[in-house]
PDB file of C-alpha atoms in Angstrom:
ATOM      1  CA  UNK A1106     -78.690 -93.291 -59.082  1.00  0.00           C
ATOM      2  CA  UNK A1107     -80.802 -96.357 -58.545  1.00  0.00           C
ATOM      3  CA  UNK A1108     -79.024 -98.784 -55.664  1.00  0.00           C
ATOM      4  CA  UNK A1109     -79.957-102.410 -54.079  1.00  0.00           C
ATOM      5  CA  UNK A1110     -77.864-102.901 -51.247  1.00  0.00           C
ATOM      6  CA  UNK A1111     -77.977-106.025 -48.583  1.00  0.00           C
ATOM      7  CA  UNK A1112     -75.584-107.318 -46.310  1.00  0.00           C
ATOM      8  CA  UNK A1113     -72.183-109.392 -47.451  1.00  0.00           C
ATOM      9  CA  UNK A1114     -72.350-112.309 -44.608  1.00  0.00           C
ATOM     10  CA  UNK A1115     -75.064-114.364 -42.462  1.00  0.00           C
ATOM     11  CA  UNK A1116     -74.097-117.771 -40.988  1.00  0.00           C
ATOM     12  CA  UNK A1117     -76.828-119.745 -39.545  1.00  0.00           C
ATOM     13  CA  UNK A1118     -77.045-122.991 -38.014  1.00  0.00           C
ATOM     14  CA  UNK A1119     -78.338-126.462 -40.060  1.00  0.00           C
ATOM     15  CA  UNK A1120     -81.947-126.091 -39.103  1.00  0.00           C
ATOM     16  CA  UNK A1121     -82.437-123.006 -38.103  1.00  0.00           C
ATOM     17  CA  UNK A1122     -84.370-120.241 -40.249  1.00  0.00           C
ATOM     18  CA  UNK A1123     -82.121-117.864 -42.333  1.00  0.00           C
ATOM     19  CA  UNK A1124     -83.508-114.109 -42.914  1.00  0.00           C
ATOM     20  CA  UNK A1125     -81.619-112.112 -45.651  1.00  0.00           C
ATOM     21  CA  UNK A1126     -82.490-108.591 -46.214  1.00  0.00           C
ATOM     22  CA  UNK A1127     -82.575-106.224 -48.862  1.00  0.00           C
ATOM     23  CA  UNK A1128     -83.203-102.286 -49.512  1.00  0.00           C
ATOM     24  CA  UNK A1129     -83.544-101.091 -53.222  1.00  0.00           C
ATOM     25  CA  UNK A1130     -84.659 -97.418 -54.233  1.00  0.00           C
ATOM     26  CA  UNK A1131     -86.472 -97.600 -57.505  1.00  0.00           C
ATOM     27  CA  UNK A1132     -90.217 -97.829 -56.492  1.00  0.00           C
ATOM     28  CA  UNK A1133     -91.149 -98.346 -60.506  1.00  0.00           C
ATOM     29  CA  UNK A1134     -89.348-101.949 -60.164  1.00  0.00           C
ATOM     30  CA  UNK A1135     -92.873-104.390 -61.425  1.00  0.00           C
ATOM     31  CA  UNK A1136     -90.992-107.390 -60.027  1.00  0.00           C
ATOM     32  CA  UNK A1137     -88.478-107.886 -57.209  1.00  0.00           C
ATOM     33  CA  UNK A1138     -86.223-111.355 -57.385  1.00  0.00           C
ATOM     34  CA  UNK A1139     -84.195-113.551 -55.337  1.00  0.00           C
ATOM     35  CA  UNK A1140     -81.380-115.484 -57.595  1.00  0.00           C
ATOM     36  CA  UNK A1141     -79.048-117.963 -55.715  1.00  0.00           C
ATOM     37  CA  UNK A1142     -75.078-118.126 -57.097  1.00  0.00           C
ATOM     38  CA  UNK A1143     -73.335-120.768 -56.082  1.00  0.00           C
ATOM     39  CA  UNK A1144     -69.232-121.430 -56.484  1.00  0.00           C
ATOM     40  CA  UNK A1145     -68.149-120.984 -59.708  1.00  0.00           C
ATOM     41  CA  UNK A1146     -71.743-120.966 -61.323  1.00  0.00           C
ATOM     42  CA  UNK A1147     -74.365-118.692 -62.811  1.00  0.00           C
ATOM     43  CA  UNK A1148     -77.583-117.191 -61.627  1.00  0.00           C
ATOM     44  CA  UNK A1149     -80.233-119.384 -60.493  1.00  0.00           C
ATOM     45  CA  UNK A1150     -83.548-117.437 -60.090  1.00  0.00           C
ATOM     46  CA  UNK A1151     -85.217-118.721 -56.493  1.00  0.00           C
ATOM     47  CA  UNK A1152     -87.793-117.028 -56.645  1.00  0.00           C
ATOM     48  CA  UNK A1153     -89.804-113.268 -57.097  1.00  0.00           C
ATOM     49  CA  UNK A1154     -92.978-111.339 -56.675  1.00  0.00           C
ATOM     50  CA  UNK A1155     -94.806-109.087 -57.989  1.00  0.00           C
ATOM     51  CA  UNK A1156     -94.277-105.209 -56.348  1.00  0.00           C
ATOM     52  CA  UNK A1157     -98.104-105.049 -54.962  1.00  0.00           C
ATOM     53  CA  UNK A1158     -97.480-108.428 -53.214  1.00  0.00           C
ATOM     54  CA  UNK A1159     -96.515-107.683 -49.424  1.00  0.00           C
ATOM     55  CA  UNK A1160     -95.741-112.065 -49.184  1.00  0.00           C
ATOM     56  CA  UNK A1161     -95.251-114.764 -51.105  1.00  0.00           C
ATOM     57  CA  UNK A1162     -94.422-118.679 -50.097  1.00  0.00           C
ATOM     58  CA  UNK A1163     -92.643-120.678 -51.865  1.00  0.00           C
ATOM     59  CA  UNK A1164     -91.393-124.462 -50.244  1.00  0.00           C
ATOM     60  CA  UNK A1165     -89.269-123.404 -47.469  1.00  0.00           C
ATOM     61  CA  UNK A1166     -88.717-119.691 -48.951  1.00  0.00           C
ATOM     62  CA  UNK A1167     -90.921-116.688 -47.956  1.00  0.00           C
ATOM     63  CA  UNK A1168     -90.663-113.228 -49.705  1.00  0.00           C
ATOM     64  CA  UNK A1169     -91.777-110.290 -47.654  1.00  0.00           C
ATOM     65  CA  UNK A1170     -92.087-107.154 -49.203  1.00  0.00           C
ATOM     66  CA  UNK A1171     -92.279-103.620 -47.437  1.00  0.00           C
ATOM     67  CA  UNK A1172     -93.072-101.347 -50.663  1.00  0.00           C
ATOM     68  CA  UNK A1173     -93.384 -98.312 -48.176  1.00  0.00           C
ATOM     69  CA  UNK A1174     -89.743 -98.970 -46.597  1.00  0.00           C
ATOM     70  CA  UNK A1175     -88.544-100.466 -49.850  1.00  0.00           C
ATOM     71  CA  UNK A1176     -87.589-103.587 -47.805  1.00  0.00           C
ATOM     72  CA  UNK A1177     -87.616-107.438 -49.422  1.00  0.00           C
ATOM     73  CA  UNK A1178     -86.630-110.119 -47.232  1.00  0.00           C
ATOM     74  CA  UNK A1179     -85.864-113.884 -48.205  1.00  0.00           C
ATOM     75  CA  UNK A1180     -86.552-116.285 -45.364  1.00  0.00           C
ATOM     76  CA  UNK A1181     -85.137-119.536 -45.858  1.00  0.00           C
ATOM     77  CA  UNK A1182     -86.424-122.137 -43.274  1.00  0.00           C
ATOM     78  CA  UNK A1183     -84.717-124.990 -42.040  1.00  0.00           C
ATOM     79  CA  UNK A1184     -81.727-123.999 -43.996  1.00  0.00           C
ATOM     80  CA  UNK A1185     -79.552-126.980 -45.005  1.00  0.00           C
ATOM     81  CA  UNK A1186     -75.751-127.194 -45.666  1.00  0.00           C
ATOM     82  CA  UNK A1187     -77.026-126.982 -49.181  1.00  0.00           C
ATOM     83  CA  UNK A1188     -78.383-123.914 -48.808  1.00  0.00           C
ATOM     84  CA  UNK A1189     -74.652-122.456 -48.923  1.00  0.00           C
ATOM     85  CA  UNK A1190     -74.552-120.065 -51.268  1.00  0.00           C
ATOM     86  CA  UNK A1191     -74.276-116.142 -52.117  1.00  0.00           C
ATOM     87  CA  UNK A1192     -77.865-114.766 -52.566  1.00  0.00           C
ATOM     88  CA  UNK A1193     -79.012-112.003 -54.541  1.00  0.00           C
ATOM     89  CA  UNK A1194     -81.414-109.351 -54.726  1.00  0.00           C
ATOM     90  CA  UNK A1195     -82.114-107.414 -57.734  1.00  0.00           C
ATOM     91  CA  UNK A1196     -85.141-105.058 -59.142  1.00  0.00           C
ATOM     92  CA  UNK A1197     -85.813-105.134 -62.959  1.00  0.00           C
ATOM     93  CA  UNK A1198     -82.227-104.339 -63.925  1.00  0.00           C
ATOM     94  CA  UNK A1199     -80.003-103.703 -60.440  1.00  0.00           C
ATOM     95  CA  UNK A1200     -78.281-106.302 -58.337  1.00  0.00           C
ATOM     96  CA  UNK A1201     -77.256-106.163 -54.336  1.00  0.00           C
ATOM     97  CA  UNK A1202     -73.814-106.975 -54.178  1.00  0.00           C
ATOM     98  CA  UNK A1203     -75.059-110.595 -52.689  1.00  0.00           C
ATOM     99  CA  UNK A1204     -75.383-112.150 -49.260  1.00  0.00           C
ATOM    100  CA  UNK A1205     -72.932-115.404 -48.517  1.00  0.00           C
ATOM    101  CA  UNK A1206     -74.939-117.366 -46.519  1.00  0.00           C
ATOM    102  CA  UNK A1207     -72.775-120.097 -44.731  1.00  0.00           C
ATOM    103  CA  UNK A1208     -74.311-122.965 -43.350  1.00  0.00           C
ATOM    104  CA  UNK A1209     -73.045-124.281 -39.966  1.00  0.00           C
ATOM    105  CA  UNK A1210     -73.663-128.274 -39.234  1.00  0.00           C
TER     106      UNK A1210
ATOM    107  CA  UNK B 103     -88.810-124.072 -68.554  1.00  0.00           C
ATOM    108  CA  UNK B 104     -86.692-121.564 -70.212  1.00  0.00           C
ATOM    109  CA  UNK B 105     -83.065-122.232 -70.402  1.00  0.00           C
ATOM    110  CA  UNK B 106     -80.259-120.228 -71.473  1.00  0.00           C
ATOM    111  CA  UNK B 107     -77.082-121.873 -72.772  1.00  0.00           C
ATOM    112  CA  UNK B 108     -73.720-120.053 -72.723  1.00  0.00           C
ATOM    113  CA  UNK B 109     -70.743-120.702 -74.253  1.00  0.00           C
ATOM    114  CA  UNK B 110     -67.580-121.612 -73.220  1.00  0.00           C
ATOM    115  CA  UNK B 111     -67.552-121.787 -69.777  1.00  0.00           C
ATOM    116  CA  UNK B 112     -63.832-121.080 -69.273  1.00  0.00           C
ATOM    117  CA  UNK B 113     -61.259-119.169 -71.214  1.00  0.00           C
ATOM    118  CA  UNK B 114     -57.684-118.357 -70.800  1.00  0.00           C
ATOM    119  CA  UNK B 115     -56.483-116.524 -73.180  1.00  0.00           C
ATOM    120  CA  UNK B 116     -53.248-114.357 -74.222  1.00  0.00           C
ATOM    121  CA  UNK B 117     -53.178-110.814 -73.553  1.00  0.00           C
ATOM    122  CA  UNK B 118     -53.887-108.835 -76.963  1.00  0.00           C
ATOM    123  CA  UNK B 119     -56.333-111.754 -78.245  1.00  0.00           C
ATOM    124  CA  UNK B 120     -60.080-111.777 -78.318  1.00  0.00           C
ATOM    125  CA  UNK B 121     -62.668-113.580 -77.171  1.00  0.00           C
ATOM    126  CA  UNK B 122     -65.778-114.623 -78.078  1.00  0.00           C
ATOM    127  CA  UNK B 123     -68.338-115.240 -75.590  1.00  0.00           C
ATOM    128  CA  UNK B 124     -72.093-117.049 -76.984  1.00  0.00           C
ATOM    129  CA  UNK B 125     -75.699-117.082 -75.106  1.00  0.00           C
ATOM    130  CA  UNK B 126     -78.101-119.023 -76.890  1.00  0.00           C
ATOM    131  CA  UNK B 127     -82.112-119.093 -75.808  1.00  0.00           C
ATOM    132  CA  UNK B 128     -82.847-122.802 -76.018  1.00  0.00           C
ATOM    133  CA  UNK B 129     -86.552-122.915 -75.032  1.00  0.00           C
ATOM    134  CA  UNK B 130     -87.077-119.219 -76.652  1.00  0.00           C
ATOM    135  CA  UNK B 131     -86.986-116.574 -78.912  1.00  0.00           C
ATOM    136  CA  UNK B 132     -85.126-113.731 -77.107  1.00  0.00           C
ATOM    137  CA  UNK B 133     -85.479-110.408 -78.350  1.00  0.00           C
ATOM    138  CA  UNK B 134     -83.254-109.076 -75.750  1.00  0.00           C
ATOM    139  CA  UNK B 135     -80.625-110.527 -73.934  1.00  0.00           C
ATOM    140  CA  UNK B 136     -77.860-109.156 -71.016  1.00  0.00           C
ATOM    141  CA  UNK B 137     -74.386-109.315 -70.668  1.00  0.00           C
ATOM    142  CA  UNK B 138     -73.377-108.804 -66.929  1.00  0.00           C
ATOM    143  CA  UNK B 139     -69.998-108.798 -65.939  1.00  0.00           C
ATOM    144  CA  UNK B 140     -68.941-109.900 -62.328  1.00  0.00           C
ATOM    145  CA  UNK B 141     -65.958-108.839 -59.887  1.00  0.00           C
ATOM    146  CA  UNK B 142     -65.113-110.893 -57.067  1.00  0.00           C
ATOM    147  CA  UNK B 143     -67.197-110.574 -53.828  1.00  0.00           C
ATOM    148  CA  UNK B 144     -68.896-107.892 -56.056  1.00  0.00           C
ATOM    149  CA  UNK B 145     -72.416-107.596 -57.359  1.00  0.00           C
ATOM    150  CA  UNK B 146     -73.300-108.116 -61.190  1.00  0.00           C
ATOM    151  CA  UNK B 147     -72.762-105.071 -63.065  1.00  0.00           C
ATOM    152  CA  UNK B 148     -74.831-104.816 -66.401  1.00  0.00           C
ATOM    153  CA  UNK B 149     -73.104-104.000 -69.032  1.00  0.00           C
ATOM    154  CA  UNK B 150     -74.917-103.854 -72.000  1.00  0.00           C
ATOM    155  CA  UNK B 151     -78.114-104.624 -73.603  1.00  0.00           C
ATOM    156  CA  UNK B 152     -78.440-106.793 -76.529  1.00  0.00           C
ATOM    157  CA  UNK B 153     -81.610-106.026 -78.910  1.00  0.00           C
ATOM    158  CA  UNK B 154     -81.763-108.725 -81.613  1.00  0.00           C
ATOM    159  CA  UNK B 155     -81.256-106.923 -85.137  1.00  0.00           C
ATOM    160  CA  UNK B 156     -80.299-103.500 -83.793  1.00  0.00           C
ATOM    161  CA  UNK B 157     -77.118-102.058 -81.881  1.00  0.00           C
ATOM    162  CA  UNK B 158     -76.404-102.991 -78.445  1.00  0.00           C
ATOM    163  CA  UNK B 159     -77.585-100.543 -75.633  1.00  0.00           C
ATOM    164  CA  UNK B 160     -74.303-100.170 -73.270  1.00  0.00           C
ATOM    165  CA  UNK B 161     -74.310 -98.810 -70.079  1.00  0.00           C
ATOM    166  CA  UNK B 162     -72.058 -95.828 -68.760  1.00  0.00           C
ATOM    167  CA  UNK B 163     -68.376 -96.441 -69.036  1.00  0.00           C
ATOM    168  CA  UNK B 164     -68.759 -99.897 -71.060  1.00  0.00           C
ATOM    169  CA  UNK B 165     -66.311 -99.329 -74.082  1.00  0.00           C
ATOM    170  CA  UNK B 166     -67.941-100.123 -77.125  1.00  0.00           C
ATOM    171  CA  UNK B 167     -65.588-101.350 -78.748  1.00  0.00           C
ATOM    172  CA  UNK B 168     -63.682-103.100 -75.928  1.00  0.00           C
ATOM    173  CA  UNK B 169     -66.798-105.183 -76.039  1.00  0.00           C
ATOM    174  CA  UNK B 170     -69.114-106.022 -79.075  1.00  0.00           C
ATOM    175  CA  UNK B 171     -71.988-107.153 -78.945  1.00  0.00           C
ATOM    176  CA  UNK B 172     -73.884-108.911 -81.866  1.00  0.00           C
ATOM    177  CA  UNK B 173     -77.468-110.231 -81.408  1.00  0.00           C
ATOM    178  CA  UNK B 174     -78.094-111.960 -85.353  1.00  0.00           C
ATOM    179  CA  UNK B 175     -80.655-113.703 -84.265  1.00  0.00           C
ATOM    180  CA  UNK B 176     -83.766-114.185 -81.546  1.00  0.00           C
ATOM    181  CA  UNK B 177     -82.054-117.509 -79.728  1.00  0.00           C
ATOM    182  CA  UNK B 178     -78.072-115.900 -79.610  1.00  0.00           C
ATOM    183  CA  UNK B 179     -76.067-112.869 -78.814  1.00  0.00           C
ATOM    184  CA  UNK B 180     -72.412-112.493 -78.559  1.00  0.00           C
ATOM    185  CA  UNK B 181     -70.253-110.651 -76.742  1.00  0.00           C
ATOM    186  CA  UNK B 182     -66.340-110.159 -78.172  1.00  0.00           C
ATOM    187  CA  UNK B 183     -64.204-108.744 -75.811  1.00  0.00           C
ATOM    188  CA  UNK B 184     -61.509-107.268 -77.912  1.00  0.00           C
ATOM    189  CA  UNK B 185     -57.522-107.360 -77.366  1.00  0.00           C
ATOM    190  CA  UNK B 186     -57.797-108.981 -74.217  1.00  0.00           C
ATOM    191  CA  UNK B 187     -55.921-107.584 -71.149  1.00  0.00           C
ATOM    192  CA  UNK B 188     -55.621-108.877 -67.492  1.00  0.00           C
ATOM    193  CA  UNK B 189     -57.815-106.292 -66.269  1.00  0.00           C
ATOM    194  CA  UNK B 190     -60.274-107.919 -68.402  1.00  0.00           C
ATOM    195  CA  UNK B 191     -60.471-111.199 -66.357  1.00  0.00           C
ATOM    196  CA  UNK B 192     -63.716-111.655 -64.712  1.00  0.00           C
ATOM    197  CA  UNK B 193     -66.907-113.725 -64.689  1.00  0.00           C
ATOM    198  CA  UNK B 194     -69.271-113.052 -67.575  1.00  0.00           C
ATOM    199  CA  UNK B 195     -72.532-113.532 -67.717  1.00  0.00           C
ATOM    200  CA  UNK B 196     -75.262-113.550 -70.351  1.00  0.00           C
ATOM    201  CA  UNK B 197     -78.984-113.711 -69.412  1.00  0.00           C
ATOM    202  CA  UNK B 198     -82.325-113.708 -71.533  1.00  0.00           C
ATOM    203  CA  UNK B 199     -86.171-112.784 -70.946  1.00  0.00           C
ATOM    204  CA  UNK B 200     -88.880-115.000 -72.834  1.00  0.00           C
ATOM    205  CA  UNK B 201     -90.866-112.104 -74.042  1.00  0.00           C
ATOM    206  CA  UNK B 202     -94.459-114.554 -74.228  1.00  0.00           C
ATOM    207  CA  UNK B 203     -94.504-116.620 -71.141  1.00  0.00           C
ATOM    208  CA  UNK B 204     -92.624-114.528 -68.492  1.00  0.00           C
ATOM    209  CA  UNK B 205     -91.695-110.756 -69.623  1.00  0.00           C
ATOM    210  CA  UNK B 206     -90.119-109.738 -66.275  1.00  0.00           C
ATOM    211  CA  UNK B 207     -88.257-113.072 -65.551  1.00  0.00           C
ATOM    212  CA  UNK B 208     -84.685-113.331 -66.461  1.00  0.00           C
ATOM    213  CA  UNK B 209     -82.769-116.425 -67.288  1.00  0.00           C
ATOM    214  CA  UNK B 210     -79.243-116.815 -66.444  1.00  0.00           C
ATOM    215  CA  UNK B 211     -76.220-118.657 -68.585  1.00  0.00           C
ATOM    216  CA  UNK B 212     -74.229-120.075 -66.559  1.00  0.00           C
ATOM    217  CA  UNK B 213     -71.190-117.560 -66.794  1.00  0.00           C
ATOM    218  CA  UNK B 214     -68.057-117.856 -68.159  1.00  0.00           C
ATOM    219  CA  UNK B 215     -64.537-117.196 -66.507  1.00  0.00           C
ATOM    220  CA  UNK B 216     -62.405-115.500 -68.423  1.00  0.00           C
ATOM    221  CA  UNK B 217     -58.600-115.077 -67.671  1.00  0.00           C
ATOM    222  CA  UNK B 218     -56.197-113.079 -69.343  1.00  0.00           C
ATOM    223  CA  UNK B 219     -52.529-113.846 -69.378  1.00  0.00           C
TER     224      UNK B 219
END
């Protein structure tokens, strides 16, 4: 069937960029999101773009999106200790098991 | 913007009991809404889909009637989960799409922990 996948862990250093990547397999997906989880809460949508975007900026977050690879990347930059979190991808109905990103002082 | 309110946010409850579990649309009239459940350092696994005024879609191996599903009206759904057991424990999670201002987006309760006893 229809997967997301991305990888469990990153830990970055306070300051430095944070890249969390993504693969998904349904190419019908109109939207593809980034949601933010963090202890003990719900979702919180971060951001998403539309699937014939290849970028989109937000603040300190850029979405890249490689339809042909079916690759989405969240870059966060000068992460903060705030920034802890577990981050998901999802298409239209799927979700990626989540990143925890752990920020380092 | 668009906020979904969910209801309680924590539950312990005996095993054999049931639970009620409410997402209300604050800002919207929700025509559908989700019920995701969530396993520890696991992703969100939809359950089912609520359509307001008709029978819940569920996804494969979602028991029915483990978990019902009533969507009465366009701002709340419910989800029962029925003679609780310990296996049952796990975060819940409801969200909602604003069919006029943002089709695609979806907007997330903020989950409630259930634990069975």
């Amino acid at each position: 069937g229809e997967d997301v996948e991305q990888s469990l862990f990153l830990s970055v250093r306070e300051g430095d960029s944070s890249v969390i990547n993504c693969t998904y397999t349904d190419s019908s997906s109109t939207y593809l999101y980034w949601y933010k989880q963090e202890p003990g809460a719900g979702l919180q949508l971060l951001t998403y773009i539309f699937s014939n975007m290849d970028m989109k900026q937000d603040q300190r977050l850029t979405v890249l999106l490689n339809k042909k690879d079916k690759h989405l990347s969240l870059r966060i930059a000068d992460t903060q200790t705030g920034d802890s979190a577990i981050y998901f991808c999802a298409d239209d109905m799927r979700f990626g098991a989540g990143t925890r990103l752990t920020v380092k002082p | 913007g668009a906020v979904v309110s969910q209801h309680p946010s924590r539950v312990i409850c005996k095993s054999g009991t049931s639970v009620k579990i409410e997402c209300r649309s604050l800002d919207f009239q929700a025509t559908t809404m989700f019920w995701y459940r969530q396993f520890p350092k696991q992703s969100l696994m939809l359950m089912a889909t609520s359509n307001e005024g008709s029978k819940a879609t569920y996804e494969q191996g979602v028991e029915k009637d483990k978990f019902l599903i009533n969507h009465a009206s366009l701002t709340l759904s419910t989800l029962t989960v029925t003679s609780a057991h310990p296996e049952d424990s796990s975060f819940y999670i409801c969200s909602a799409r604003d069919p006029v201002l943002a089709k695609n987006i979806q907007y997330f309760g903020a989950g409630t922990r259930l634990s069975v006893l």
